XYZ file of C-alpha atoms in Angstrom:
325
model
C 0.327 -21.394 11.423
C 2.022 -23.572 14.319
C 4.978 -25.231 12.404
C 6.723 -28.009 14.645
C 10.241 -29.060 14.075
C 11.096 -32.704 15.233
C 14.643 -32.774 15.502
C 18.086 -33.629 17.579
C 19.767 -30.891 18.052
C 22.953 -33.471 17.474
C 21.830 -33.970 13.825
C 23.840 -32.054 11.249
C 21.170 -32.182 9.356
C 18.684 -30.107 11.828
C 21.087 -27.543 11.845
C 21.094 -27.470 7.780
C 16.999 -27.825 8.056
C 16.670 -25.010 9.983
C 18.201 -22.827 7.585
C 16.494 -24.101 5.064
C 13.055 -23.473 6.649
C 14.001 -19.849 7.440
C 14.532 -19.303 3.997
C 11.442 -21.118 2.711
C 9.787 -18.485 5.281
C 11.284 -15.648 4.080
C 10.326 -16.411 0.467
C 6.843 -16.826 1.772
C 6.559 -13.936 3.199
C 4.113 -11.937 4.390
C 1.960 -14.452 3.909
C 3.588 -16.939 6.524
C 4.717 -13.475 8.532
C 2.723 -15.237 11.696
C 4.174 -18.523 11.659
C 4.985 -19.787 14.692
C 8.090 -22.432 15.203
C 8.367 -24.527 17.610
C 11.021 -27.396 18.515
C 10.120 -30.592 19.216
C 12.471 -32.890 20.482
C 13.523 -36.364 19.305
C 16.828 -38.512 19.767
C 19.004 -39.741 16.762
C 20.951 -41.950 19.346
C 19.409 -42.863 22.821
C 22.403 -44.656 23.024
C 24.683 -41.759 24.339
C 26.415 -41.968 27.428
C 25.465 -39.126 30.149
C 29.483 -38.405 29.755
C 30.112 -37.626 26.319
C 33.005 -39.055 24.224
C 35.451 -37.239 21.886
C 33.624 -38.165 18.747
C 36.918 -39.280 17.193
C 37.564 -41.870 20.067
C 33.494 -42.910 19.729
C 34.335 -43.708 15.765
C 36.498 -46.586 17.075
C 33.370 -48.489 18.442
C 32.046 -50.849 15.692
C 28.545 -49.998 16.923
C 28.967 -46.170 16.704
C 30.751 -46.721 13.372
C 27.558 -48.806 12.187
C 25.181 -46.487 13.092
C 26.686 -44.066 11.532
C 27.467 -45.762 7.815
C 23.346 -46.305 8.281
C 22.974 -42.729 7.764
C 24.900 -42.310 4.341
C 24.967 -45.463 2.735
C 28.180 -45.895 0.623
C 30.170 -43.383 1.968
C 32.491 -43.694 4.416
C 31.412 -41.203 8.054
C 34.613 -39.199 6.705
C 33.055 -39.374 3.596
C 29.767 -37.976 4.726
C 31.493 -35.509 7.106
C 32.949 -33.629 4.359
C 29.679 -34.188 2.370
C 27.699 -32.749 4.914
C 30.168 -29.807 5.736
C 30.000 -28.492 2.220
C 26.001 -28.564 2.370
C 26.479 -26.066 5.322
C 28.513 -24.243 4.085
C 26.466 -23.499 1.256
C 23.978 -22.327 3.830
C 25.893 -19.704 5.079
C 27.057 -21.810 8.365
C 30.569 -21.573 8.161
C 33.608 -23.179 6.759
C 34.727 -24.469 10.478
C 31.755 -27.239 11.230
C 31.527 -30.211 12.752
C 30.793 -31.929 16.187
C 34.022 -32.514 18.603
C 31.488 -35.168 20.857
C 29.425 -37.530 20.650
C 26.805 -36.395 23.174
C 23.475 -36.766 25.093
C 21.144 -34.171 23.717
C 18.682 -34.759 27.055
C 19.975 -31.651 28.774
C 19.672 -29.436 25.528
C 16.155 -30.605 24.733
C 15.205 -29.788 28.162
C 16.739 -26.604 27.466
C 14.394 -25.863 24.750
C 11.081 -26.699 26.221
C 12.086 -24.569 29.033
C 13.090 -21.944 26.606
C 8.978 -22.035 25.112
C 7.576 -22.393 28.276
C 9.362 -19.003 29.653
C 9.011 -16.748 26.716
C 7.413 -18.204 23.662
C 8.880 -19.609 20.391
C 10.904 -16.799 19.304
C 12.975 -17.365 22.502
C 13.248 -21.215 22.107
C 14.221 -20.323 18.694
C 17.405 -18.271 19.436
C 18.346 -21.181 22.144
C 17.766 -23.664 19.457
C 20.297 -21.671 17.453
C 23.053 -20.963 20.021
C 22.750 -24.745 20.883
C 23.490 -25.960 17.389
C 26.015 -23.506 16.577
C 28.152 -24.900 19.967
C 27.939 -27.924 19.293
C 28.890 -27.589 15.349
C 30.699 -24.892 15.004
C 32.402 -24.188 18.439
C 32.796 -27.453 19.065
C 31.448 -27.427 22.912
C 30.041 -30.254 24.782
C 26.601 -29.858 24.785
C 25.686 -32.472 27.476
C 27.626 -30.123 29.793
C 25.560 -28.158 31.737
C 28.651 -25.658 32.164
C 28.235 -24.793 28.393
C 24.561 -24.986 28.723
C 24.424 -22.482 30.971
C 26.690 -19.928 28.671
C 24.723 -20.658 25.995
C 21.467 -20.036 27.806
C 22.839 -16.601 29.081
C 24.169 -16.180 25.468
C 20.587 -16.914 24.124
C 18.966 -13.950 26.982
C 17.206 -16.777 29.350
C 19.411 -16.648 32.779
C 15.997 -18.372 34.310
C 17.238 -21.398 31.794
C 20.972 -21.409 32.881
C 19.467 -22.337 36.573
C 16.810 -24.550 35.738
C 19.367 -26.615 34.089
C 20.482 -27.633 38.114
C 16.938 -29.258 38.811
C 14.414 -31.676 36.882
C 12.631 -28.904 35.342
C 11.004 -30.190 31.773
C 12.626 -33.661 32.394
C 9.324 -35.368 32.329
C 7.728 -32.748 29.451
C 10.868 -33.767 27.499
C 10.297 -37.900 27.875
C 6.897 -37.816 27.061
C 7.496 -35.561 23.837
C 9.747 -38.301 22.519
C 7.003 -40.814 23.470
C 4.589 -38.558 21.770
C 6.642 -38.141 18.881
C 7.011 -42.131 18.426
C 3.323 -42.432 18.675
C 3.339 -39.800 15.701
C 5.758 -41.870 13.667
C 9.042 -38.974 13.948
C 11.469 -41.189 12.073
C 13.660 -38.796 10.730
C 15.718 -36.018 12.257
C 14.429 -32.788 11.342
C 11.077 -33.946 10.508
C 8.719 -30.694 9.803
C 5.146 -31.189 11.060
C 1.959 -28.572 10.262
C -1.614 -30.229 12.031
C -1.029 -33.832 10.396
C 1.614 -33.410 7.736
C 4.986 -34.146 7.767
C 7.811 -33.296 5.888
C 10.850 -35.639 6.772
C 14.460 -34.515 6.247
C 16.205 -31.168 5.743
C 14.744 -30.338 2.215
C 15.645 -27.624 0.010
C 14.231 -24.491 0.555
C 11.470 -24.635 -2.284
C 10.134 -27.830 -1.403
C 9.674 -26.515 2.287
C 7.806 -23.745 0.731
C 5.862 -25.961 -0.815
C 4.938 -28.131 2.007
C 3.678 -25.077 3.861
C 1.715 -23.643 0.797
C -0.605 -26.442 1.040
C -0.379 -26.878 4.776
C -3.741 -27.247 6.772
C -4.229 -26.514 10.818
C -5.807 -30.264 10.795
C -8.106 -31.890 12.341
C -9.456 -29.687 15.864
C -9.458 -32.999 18.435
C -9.939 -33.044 21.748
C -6.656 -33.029 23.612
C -7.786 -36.042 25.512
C -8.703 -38.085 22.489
C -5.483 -37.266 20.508
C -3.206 -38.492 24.023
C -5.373 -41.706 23.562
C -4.754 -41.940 20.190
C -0.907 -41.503 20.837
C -1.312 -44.319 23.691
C -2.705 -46.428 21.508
C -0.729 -46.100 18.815
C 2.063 -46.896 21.155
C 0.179 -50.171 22.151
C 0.924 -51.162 18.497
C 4.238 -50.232 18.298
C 5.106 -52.735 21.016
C 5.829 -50.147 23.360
C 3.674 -50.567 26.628
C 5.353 -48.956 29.134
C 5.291 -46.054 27.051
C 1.418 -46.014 26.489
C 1.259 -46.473 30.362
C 2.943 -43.280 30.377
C 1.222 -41.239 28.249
C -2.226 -42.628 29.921
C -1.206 -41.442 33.684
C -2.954 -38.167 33.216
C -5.771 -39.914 31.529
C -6.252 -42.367 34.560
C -6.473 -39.551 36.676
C -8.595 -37.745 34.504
C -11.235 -40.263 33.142
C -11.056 -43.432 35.157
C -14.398 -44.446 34.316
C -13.699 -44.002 30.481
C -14.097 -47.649 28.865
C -11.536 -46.722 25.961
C -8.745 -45.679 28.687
C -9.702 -48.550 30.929
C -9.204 -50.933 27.336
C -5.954 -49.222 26.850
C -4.449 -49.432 30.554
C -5.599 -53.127 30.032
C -3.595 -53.915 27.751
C -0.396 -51.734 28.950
C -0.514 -53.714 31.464
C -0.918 -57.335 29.954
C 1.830 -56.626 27.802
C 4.271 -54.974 30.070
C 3.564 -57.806 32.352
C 2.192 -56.500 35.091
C -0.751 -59.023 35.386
C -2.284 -58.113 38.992
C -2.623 -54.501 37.279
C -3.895 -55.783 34.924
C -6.648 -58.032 36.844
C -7.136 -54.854 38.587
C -8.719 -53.153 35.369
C -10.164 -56.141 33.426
C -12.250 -58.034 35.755
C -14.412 -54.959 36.417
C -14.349 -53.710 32.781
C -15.546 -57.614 31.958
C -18.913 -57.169 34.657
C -19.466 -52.987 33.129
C -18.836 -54.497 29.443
C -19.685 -58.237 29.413
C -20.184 -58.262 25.600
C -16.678 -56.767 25.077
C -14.500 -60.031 23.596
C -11.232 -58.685 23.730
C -11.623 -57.635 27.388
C -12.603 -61.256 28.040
C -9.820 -62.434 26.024
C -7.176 -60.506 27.722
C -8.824 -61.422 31.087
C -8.510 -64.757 30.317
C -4.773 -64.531 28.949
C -4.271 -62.747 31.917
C -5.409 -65.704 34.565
C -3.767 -68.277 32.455
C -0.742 -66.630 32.962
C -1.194 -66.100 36.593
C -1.884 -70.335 37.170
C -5.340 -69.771 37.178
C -6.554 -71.781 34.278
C -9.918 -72.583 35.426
C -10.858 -69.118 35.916
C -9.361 -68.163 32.641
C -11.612 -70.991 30.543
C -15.043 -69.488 30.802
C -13.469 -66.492 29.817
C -11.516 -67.671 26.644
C -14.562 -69.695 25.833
C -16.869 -66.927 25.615
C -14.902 -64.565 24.053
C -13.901 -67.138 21.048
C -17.693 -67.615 20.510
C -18.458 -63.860 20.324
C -15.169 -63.577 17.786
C -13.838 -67.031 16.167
C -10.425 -65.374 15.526
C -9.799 -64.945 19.568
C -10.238 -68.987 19.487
């Protein structure tokens, strides 16, 4: 069983969920003996500057102070810092916790997919666990690469500590966020098994549970389920983002009509209107009974001054479907 944990490795709360899940495990055991864990990453605050900030001097911004009241309502972040601190200390992480910085987990999540791609989970999984323990309970920048680099030698991947110097996993990283969006990863950790999720560090029993009655899910192309993701996207108001996770798709399956639909409207809606000409007036001749692609053409010349181009096109497609009028 593949078991995916969506998390920021900045999030107290991953650190507490992780323990939590290992004991879950253990009490499942040997049942769940084969489980596999693998990290997944998501931000808490996309925010973060590149430099990080002496979380005590990053308190004193109203908008960092906001953010983080959102996350315990009616208690004060001191409040919630000694809330928190007690939880881990109950499991078994140490009386001396909490972050010195507010920082950019980018570096650390790259970190971890290299970690995977190297050696496997049980490697990501010991970097995943020397990453959260400097930045909790050492108190170490984490957006360093300096410390990144001890703490990849710490974890036994020296091949990590000098990938850190070049792009390696930078793009695998962005689109894993993307592709966590598209999945709905609200909620740092969020434990995922085929379609399930479990959001938030829960106890240890109710993790068990959740795996007990865990399923693989649904076998899907891999194709279908990056469409999916695009799409999904699409409604989320993200375009650029579809756009992204499409690329390989466009390479892939240019003469696929869903793809071609879904590049359509990236396009429209991120505004980049000869683009999407490019795709619609050809998908209009191959699909001529397809409304929406003659709405969006016609949207599409309107907004490029060509209105009477754009009227057949609106006309026909609010007789096929009165709602488009």
């Amino acid at each position: 069983m593949r078991i995916e944990i969506w998390a920021d490795v900045v999030c107290a709360w991953a650190y507490i969920g992780k323990r939590r899940l290992e004991k879950a495990l253990a009490d499942l055991a040997p049942t769940d003996a084969g489980a596999e864990v693998v990290w997944r990453p998501f931000r808490i605050d996309p925010t973060t500057p590149d430099q990080a900030v002496p979380l005590e001097e990053a308190r004193r911004d109203p908008l960092v102070d906001a953010a983080l009241r959102q996350c315990a309502p009616g208690l004060s972040p001191d409040e919630n810092q000694v809330r928190v601190s007690r939880i881990a200390a109950d499991e078994g992480l140490g009386r001396r916790w909490g972050a010195a910085w507010r920082a950019s987990s980018h570096d650390a999540h790259r970190l971890l997919f290299l970690a995977r791609e190297h050696d496997g989970a049980a490697l990501q999984n010991e970097v995943a666990e020397q990453v959260l323990k400097a930045h909790f309970v050492d108190g170490d920048d984490i957006s360093d690469r300096r410390c990144l680099k001890v703490v990849a030698l710490r974890s036994g991947f020296a091949e990590g500590a000098e990938l850190l110097d070049t792009d390696a996993g930078d793009r695998e990283v962005r689109e894993l966020l993307l592709i966590g969006k598209a999945r709905g990863i609200a909620t740092s950790p969020t434990i995922v098994v085929g379609d399930r999720a479990l959001a938030g560090a829960q106890p240890p029993e109710a993790i068990a549970a959740f795996l007990a009655r865990a399923e693989p899910g649904r076998e899907m192309p891999q194709e279908v389920r990056r469409l999916r993701w695009a799409e999904s996207l699409l409604d989320q108001r993200d375009p650029l983002g579809a756009l992204t996770l499409l690329k390989p798709l466009l390479r892939a399956h240019p003469d696929d009509l869903n793809v071609r639909r879904a590049a359509a409207r990236g396009y429209f809606h991120s505004a980049q209107l000869s683009r999407a000409l490019d795709v619609l007036e050809p998908l209009v001749d191959d699909v001529p009974d397809d409304s929406y692609a003659r709405l969006l053409l016609g949207r599409t010349l309107q907004r490029l001054g060509r209105a009477k181009q754009a009227a057949p096109h609106l006309k026909v497609a609010a007789a096929m479907t009165p709602e488009f009028a």
